[in-house]
PDB file of C-alpha atoms and ligand atoms in Angstrom:
ATOM      1  CA  UNK A 325      -4.137   4.548  18.327  1.00 95.00           C
ATOM      2  CA  UNK A 326      -3.719   1.820  15.723  1.00 97.00           C
ATOM      3  CA  UNK A 327      -0.567  -0.184  15.347  1.00 98.00           C
ATOM      4  CA  UNK A 328       0.332  -0.736  11.704  1.00 98.00           C
ATOM      5  CA  UNK A 329       2.966  -2.638   9.775  1.00 98.00           C
ATOM      6  CA  UNK A 330       3.782  -1.353   6.286  1.00 98.00           C
ATOM      7  CA  UNK A 331       4.841  -3.684   3.471  1.00 98.00           C
ATOM      8  CA  UNK A 332       7.039  -2.349   0.677  1.00 98.00           C
ATOM      9  CA  UNK A 333       9.114  -3.719  -2.184  1.00 98.00           C
ATOM     10  CA  UNK A 334      10.867  -0.679  -3.577  1.00 98.00           C
ATOM     11  CA  UNK A 335      10.935   3.095  -3.580  1.00 98.00           C
ATOM     12  CA  UNK A 336       8.541   3.565  -0.692  1.00 98.00           C
ATOM     13  CA  UNK A 337       7.181   6.994  -1.556  1.00 98.00           C
ATOM     14  CA  UNK A 338       3.713   6.079  -0.251  1.00 98.00           C
ATOM     15  CA  UNK A 339       5.280   4.708   2.906  1.00 98.00           C
ATOM     16  CA  UNK A 340       7.159   7.980   3.337  1.00 98.00           C
ATOM     17  CA  UNK A 341       3.982   9.987   2.809  1.00 98.00           C
ATOM     18  CA  UNK A 342       2.352   7.954   5.591  1.00 98.00           C
ATOM     19  CA  UNK A 343       5.325   8.468   7.915  1.00 98.00           C
ATOM     20  CA  UNK A 344       5.232  12.189   7.209  1.00 98.00           C
ATOM     21  CA  UNK A 345       1.534  12.270   7.857  1.00 98.00           C
ATOM     22  CA  UNK A 346       2.068  10.510  11.196  1.00 98.00           C
ATOM     23  CA  UNK A 347       4.650  13.055  12.265  1.00 98.00           C
ATOM     24  CA  UNK A 348       2.845  16.175  11.143  1.00 98.00           C
ATOM     25  CA  UNK A 349      -0.305  15.440   9.172  1.00 98.00           C
ATOM     26  CA  UNK A 350      -3.716  13.813   9.314  1.00 98.00           C
ATOM     27  CA  UNK A 351      -2.381  10.576  10.830  1.00 98.00           C
ATOM     28  CA  UNK A 352      -0.815  12.284  13.828  1.00 98.00           C
ATOM     29  CA  UNK A 353      -2.099  10.545  16.950  1.00 97.00           C
ATOM     30  CA  UNK A 354      -4.139   8.129  14.793  1.00 97.00           C
ATOM     31  CA  UNK A 355      -1.626   5.346  14.189  1.00 98.00           C
ATOM     32  CA  UNK A 356       1.988   4.397  14.603  1.00 98.00           C
ATOM     33  CA  UNK A 357       4.206   2.125  12.510  1.00 98.00           C
ATOM     34  CA  UNK A 358       5.785  -0.717  14.435  1.00 98.00           C
ATOM     35  CA  UNK A 359       7.712  -2.067  11.454  1.00 98.00           C
ATOM     36  CA  UNK A 360       8.302  -1.616   7.728  1.00 98.00           C
ATOM     37  CA  UNK A 361       8.705  -5.000   6.069  1.00 98.00           C
ATOM     38  CA  UNK A 362      10.278  -5.454   2.647  1.00 98.00           C
ATOM     39  CA  UNK A 363      10.589  -8.588   0.550  1.00 98.00           C
ATOM     40  CA  UNK A 364      13.698  -7.081  -1.062  1.00 98.00           C
ATOM     41  CA  UNK A 365      16.868  -6.170   0.794  1.00 98.00           C
ATOM     42  CA  UNK A 366      17.631  -3.457  -1.771  1.00 98.00           C
ATOM     43  CA  UNK A 367      14.323  -1.603  -1.416  1.00 98.00           C
ATOM     44  CA  UNK A 368      15.170   2.095  -1.233  1.00 98.00           C
ATOM     45  CA  UNK A 369      12.257   2.616   1.143  1.00 98.00           C
ATOM     46  CA  UNK A 370      14.108   0.728   3.884  1.00 98.00           C
ATOM     47  CA  UNK A 371      16.669   3.525   4.228  1.00 98.00           C
ATOM     48  CA  UNK A 372      13.896   6.086   4.214  1.00 98.00           C
ATOM     49  CA  UNK A 373      12.075   4.232   7.002  1.00 98.00           C
ATOM     50  CA  UNK A 374      15.261   4.195   9.068  1.00 98.00           C
ATOM     51  CA  UNK A 375      15.677   7.948   8.688  1.00 98.00           C
ATOM     52  CA  UNK A 376      12.255   8.238  10.314  1.00 98.00           C
ATOM     53  CA  UNK A 377      13.450   6.009  13.141  1.00 98.00           C
ATOM     54  CA  UNK A 378      11.102   3.201  12.143  1.00 98.00           C
ATOM     55  CA  UNK A 379      12.088  -0.415  12.668  1.00 98.00           C
ATOM     56  CA  UNK A 380      12.612  -2.402   9.458  1.00 98.00           C
ATOM     57  CA  UNK A 381      12.631  -6.078   8.558  1.00 98.00           C
ATOM     58  CA  UNK A 382      13.555  -7.882   5.365  1.00 98.00           C
ATOM     59  CA  UNK A 383      11.938 -11.175   4.468  1.00 98.00           C
ATOM     60  CA  UNK A 384      13.570 -12.136   1.185  1.00 98.00           C
ATOM     61  CA  UNK A 385      11.196 -13.664  -1.337  1.00 97.00           C
ATOM     62  CA  UNK A 386      13.462 -14.176  -4.341  1.00 97.00           C
ATOM     63  CA  UNK A 387      14.622 -17.743  -4.709  1.00 96.00           C
ATOM     64  CA  UNK A 388      12.750 -18.789  -1.573  1.00 96.00           C
ATOM     65  CA  UNK A 389      10.053 -21.430  -1.665  1.00 96.00           C
ATOM     66  CA  UNK A 390       6.616 -19.833  -1.286  1.00 94.00           C
ATOM     67  CA  UNK A 391       5.714 -21.837   1.805  1.00 95.00           C
ATOM     68  CA  UNK A 392       8.954 -20.844   3.487  1.00 97.00           C
ATOM     69  CA  UNK A 393       8.548 -17.202   2.535  1.00 97.00           C
ATOM     70  CA  UNK A 394       5.000 -17.136   3.868  1.00 96.00           C
ATOM     71  CA  UNK A 395       6.003 -18.798   7.102  1.00 97.00           C
ATOM     72  CA  UNK A 396       8.750 -16.243   7.718  1.00 97.00           C
ATOM     73  CA  UNK A 397       6.542 -13.346   6.723  1.00 98.00           C
ATOM     74  CA  UNK A 398       3.837 -14.463   9.111  1.00 97.00           C
ATOM     75  CA  UNK A 399       6.277 -14.938  11.934  1.00 97.00           C
ATOM     76  CA  UNK A 400       7.794 -11.492  11.344  1.00 98.00           C
ATOM     77  CA  UNK A 401       4.459  -9.721  11.185  1.00 98.00           C
ATOM     78  CA  UNK A 402       2.760 -11.588  14.013  1.00 97.00           C
ATOM     79  CA  UNK A 403       5.555 -10.526  16.367  1.00 98.00           C
ATOM     80  CA  UNK A 404       4.253  -6.948  16.080  1.00 98.00           C
ATOM     81  CA  UNK A 405       0.560  -7.853  16.557  1.00 97.00           C
ATOM     82  CA  UNK A 406      -0.547  -5.162  14.111  1.00 98.00           C
ATOM     83  CA  UNK A 407      -4.099  -3.897  13.955  1.00 97.00           C
ATOM     84  CA  UNK A 408      -3.601  -3.295  10.229  1.00 98.00           C
ATOM     85  CA  UNK A 409      -1.152  -4.173   7.490  1.00 98.00           C
ATOM     86  CA  UNK A 410      -0.719  -1.401   4.962  1.00 98.00           C
ATOM     87  CA  UNK A 411       0.650  -2.322   1.545  1.00 98.00           C
ATOM     88  CA  UNK A 412       2.624   0.463  -0.099  1.00 98.00           C
ATOM     89  CA  UNK A 413       4.117  -0.712  -3.357  1.00 97.00           C
ATOM     90  CA  UNK A 414       4.410  -4.289  -2.125  1.00 97.00           C
ATOM     91  CA  UNK A 415       4.845  -6.298  -5.299  1.00 95.00           C
ATOM     92  CA  UNK A 416       3.935  -9.780  -4.167  1.00 95.00           C
ATOM     93  CA  UNK A 417       0.556 -11.465  -3.966  1.00 93.00           C
ATOM     94  CA  UNK A 418      -0.177 -12.411  -0.394  1.00 95.00           C
ATOM     95  CA  UNK A 419      -0.801 -16.010   0.449  1.00 94.00           C
ATOM     96  CA  UNK A 420      -4.477 -16.790   1.063  1.00 94.00           C
ATOM     97  CA  UNK A 421      -3.755 -18.140   4.556  1.00 94.00           C
ATOM     98  CA  UNK A 422      -2.156 -14.816   5.448  1.00 95.00           C
ATOM     99  CA  UNK A 423      -5.081 -12.851   4.019  1.00 96.00           C
ATOM    100  CA  UNK A 424      -7.536 -14.981   5.993  1.00 95.00           C
ATOM    101  CA  UNK A 425      -5.605 -14.318   9.165  1.00 94.00           C
ATOM    102  CA  UNK A 426      -6.146 -10.563   8.761  1.00 95.00           C
ATOM    103  CA  UNK A 427      -9.676 -10.192   7.344  1.00 94.00           C
ATOM    104  CA  UNK A 428     -10.336  -6.558   6.434  1.00 95.00           C
ATOM    105  CA  UNK A 429      -7.080  -5.701   8.133  1.00 97.00           C
ATOM    106  CA  UNK A 430      -4.907  -5.505   5.030  1.00 98.00           C
ATOM    107  CA  UNK A 431      -5.179  -2.364   2.943  1.00 98.00           C
ATOM    108  CA  UNK A 432      -3.675  -1.542  -0.438  1.00 98.00           C
ATOM    109  CA  UNK A 433      -3.387   1.443  -2.759  1.00 98.00           C
ATOM    110  CA  UNK A 434      -3.776   0.844  -6.474  1.00 97.00           C
ATOM    111  CA  UNK A 435      -2.960   3.555  -9.027  1.00 97.00           C
ATOM    112  CA  UNK A 436      -6.087   2.991 -11.149  1.00 97.00           C
ATOM    113  CA  UNK A 437      -9.761   2.242 -10.803  1.00 96.00           C
ATOM    114  CA  UNK A 438      -9.606  -1.400  -9.661  1.00 96.00           C
ATOM    115  CA  UNK A 439     -12.750  -2.198 -11.629  1.00 94.00           C
ATOM    116  CA  UNK A 440     -11.054  -1.020 -14.848  1.00 94.00           C
ATOM    117  CA  UNK A 441      -7.473  -2.190 -14.420  1.00 94.00           C
ATOM    118  CA  UNK A 442      -5.922  -4.705 -12.049  1.00 95.00           C
ATOM    119  CA  UNK A 443      -2.324  -5.695 -11.530  1.00 93.00           C
ATOM    120  CA  UNK A 444       0.856  -4.043 -12.695  1.00 93.00           C
ATOM    121  CA  UNK A 445       1.566  -1.114 -15.012  1.00 96.00           C
ATOM    122  CA  UNK A 446      -1.505   0.931 -14.190  1.00 96.00           C
ATOM    123  CA  UNK A 447       0.078   4.258 -15.128  1.00 97.00           C
ATOM    124  CA  UNK A 448       1.295   2.800 -18.430  1.00 97.00           C
ATOM    125  CA  UNK A 449      -2.246   1.587 -19.054  1.00 97.00           C
ATOM    126  CA  UNK A 450      -3.729   5.010 -18.294  1.00 97.00           C
ATOM    127  CA  UNK A 451      -1.149   6.732 -20.492  1.00 97.00           C
ATOM    128  CA  UNK A 452      -1.528   4.312 -23.402  1.00 97.00           C
ATOM    129  CA  UNK A 453      -5.276   4.833 -23.296  1.00 97.00           C
ATOM    130  CA  UNK A 454      -4.747   8.583 -22.971  1.00 97.00           C
ATOM    131  CA  UNK A 455      -7.250   8.740 -20.128  1.00 97.00           C
ATOM    132  CA  UNK A 456      -8.339  12.277 -19.361  1.00 97.00           C
ATOM    133  CA  UNK A 457      -9.389  11.233 -15.915  1.00 98.00           C
ATOM    134  CA  UNK A 458      -7.862   8.468 -13.891  1.00 97.00           C
ATOM    135  CA  UNK A 459      -8.414   7.103 -10.401  1.00 98.00           C
ATOM    136  CA  UNK A 460      -6.511   5.997  -7.348  1.00 98.00           C
ATOM    137  CA  UNK A 461      -8.195   3.224  -5.370  1.00 98.00           C
ATOM    138  CA  UNK A 462      -7.679   2.346  -1.730  1.00 98.00           C
ATOM    139  CA  UNK A 463      -9.110  -1.082  -0.979  1.00 98.00           C
ATOM    140  CA  UNK A 464      -9.101  -3.999   1.395  1.00 98.00           C
ATOM    141  CA  UNK A 465      -7.011  -6.922   0.247  1.00 97.00           C
ATOM    142  CA  UNK A 466      -8.786 -10.187  -0.408  1.00 95.00           C
ATOM    143  CA  UNK A 467      -7.424 -13.333  -2.007  1.00 92.00           C
ATOM    144  CA  UNK A 468      -7.566 -11.956  -5.561  1.00 89.00           C
ATOM    145  CA  UNK A 469      -5.413  -9.336  -7.277  1.00 90.00           C
ATOM    146  CA  UNK A 470      -6.899  -5.871  -6.720  1.00 89.00           C
ATOM    147  CA  UNK A 471     -10.361  -7.354  -6.231  1.00 93.00           C
ATOM    148  CA  UNK A 472     -10.999  -6.434  -2.590  1.00 95.00           C
ATOM    149  CA  UNK A 473     -13.736  -4.168  -1.292  1.00 96.00           C
ATOM    150  CA  UNK A 474     -13.150  -0.551  -2.238  1.00 97.00           C
ATOM    151  CA  UNK A 475     -12.637   1.895   0.615  1.00 97.00           C
ATOM    152  CA  UNK A 476     -12.360   4.999  -1.526  1.00 97.00           C
ATOM    153  CA  UNK A 477     -11.474   6.310  -4.956  1.00 98.00           C
ATOM    154  CA  UNK A 478      -9.851   9.614  -5.813  1.00 98.00           C
ATOM    155  CA  UNK A 479      -9.925  11.256  -9.217  1.00 98.00           C
ATOM    156  CA  UNK A 480      -6.765  12.300 -10.983  1.00 98.00           C
ATOM    157  CA  UNK A 481      -7.100  14.981 -13.622  1.00 98.00           C
ATOM    158  CA  UNK A 482      -4.919  13.918 -16.571  1.00 98.00           C
ATOM    159  CA  UNK A 483      -5.957  16.723 -18.939  1.00 98.00           C
ATOM    160  CA  UNK A 484      -2.748  18.121 -20.425  1.00 97.00           C
ATOM    161  CA  UNK A 485      -0.635  15.176 -19.273  1.00 97.00           C
ATOM    162  CA  UNK A 486       1.416  14.154 -22.303  1.00 97.00           C
ATOM    163  CA  UNK A 487       3.928  11.608 -21.070  1.00 98.00           C
ATOM    164  CA  UNK A 488       4.057   8.582 -18.808  1.00 98.00           C
ATOM    165  CA  UNK A 489       6.086  10.741 -16.455  1.00 98.00           C
ATOM    166  CA  UNK A 490       3.233  13.282 -16.285  1.00 98.00           C
ATOM    167  CA  UNK A 491       0.718  10.527 -15.563  1.00 98.00           C
ATOM    168  CA  UNK A 492       2.842   9.113 -12.787  1.00 98.00           C
ATOM    169  CA  UNK A 493       3.658  12.458 -11.286  1.00 98.00           C
ATOM    170  CA  UNK A 494       0.034  13.540 -11.125  1.00 98.00           C
ATOM    171  CA  UNK A 495      -1.121  10.174  -9.836  1.00 98.00           C
ATOM    172  CA  UNK A 496       1.523   9.908  -7.142  1.00 98.00           C
ATOM    173  CA  UNK A 497       0.723  13.377  -5.851  1.00 98.00           C
ATOM    174  CA  UNK A 498      -2.852  12.191  -5.282  1.00 98.00           C
ATOM    175  CA  UNK A 499      -1.733   8.819  -3.874  1.00 98.00           C
ATOM    176  CA  UNK A 500       0.459  10.488  -1.266  1.00 98.00           C
ATOM    177  CA  UNK A 501      -2.389  12.644   0.041  1.00 98.00           C
ATOM    178  CA  UNK A 502      -5.267  10.213  -0.409  1.00 98.00           C
ATOM    179  CA  UNK A 503      -3.788   7.128   1.241  1.00 98.00           C
ATOM    180  CA  UNK A 504      -3.323   8.855   4.591  1.00 98.00           C
ATOM    181  CA  UNK A 505      -6.815  10.363   4.401  1.00 98.00           C
ATOM    182  CA  UNK A 506      -8.395   6.965   3.762  1.00 98.00           C
ATOM    183  CA  UNK A 507      -6.345   5.305   6.491  1.00 98.00           C
ATOM    184  CA  UNK A 508      -7.450   7.974   8.917  1.00 98.00           C
ATOM    185  CA  UNK A 509     -11.112   7.385   8.030  1.00 96.00           C
ATOM    186  CA  UNK A 510     -10.776   3.671   8.612  1.00 96.00           C
ATOM    187  CA  UNK A 511      -8.773   3.924  11.794  1.00 96.00           C
ATOM    188  CA  UNK A 512     -10.990   6.444  13.514  1.00 94.00           C
ATOM    189  CA  UNK A 513     -14.326   4.984  12.458  1.00 88.00           C
ATOM    190  CA  UNK A 514     -13.434   1.434  13.361  1.00 75.00           C
ATOM    191  CA  UNK A 515     -14.896   0.750  16.788  1.00 52.00           C
ATOM    192  CA  UNK A 516     -14.692  -2.984  16.915  1.00 49.00           C
ATOM    193  CA  UNK A 517     -13.228  -4.074  20.218  1.00 40.00           C
ATOM    194  CA  UNK A 518      -9.973  -5.875  19.549  1.00 46.00           C
TER     195      UNK A 518
HETATM  196  C1  GRF B1133       2.441   3.155  -6.335  1.00 88.83           C
HETATM  197  O1  GRF B1133       2.023   3.682  -7.572  1.00 88.83           O
HETATM  198  C2  GRF B1133       1.357   2.308  -5.709  1.00 88.83           C
HETATM  199  O2  GRF B1133       0.061   2.765  -5.954  1.00 88.83           O
HETATM  200  C3  GRF B1133       1.570   0.981  -6.392  1.00 88.83           C
HETATM  201  O3  GRF B1133       2.959   0.848  -6.524  1.00 88.83           O
HETATM  202  C4  GRF B1133       3.572   2.145  -6.530  1.00 88.83           C
HETATM  203  C5  GRF B1133       4.545   2.139  -5.397  1.00 88.83           C
HETATM  204  O4  GRF B1133       5.301   3.314  -5.296  1.00 88.83           O
HETATM  205  N1  GRF B1133       0.899  -0.073  -5.656  1.00 88.83           N
HETATM  206  P1  GRF B1133       6.060   3.659  -3.952  1.00 88.83           P
HETATM  207  O5  GRF B1133       6.960   2.462  -3.633  1.00 88.83           O
HETATM  208  O6  GRF B1133       5.042   3.883  -2.870  1.00 88.83           O
HETATM  209  O7  GRF B1133       6.871   4.876  -4.253  1.00 88.83           O
END
């Protein structure tokens, strides 16, 4: 059973999908969440995590010097000795020292094909380009922005989607299912003694 820490910055719908999957879906018996960490005290996902009985921590990033933020983040996370750190709408770029400390142990979900679009506003990008088919990518986090090794990609059928809302709704439905599936694959196939 893997011990994970989830990082969020806002709504936390992917985090909730993972928590749901742990209680009654594909992640049941596969992993548990020792803490949900947010860099914003007002992240709605924090309340959601609490309703699932999951411990939460806030490490405020705004107005804090990067070195200080990274030190606190590290201290907070290390206390839980996680096997994996799962980013779910975490809006900050992780410090390279932190990434090096958890090689191939930090996983992210990106709402586009990472080879076609990196960074923010992926659904806007897909909508503006009127893509008929889009992708959700689950990948390891390296020191770049959405450049890490791809774990899996899922297709999103955008045929008939006519608004940004449609694009997001269709994409998120896939994200919520696909992230847990990919996490399960990684967690159960990983046999490295730790
Ligand atoms: C999702 O689209 C995720 O792929 C991206 O940020 C969004 C976060 O949404 N990285 P939520 O906080 O999980 O609801």
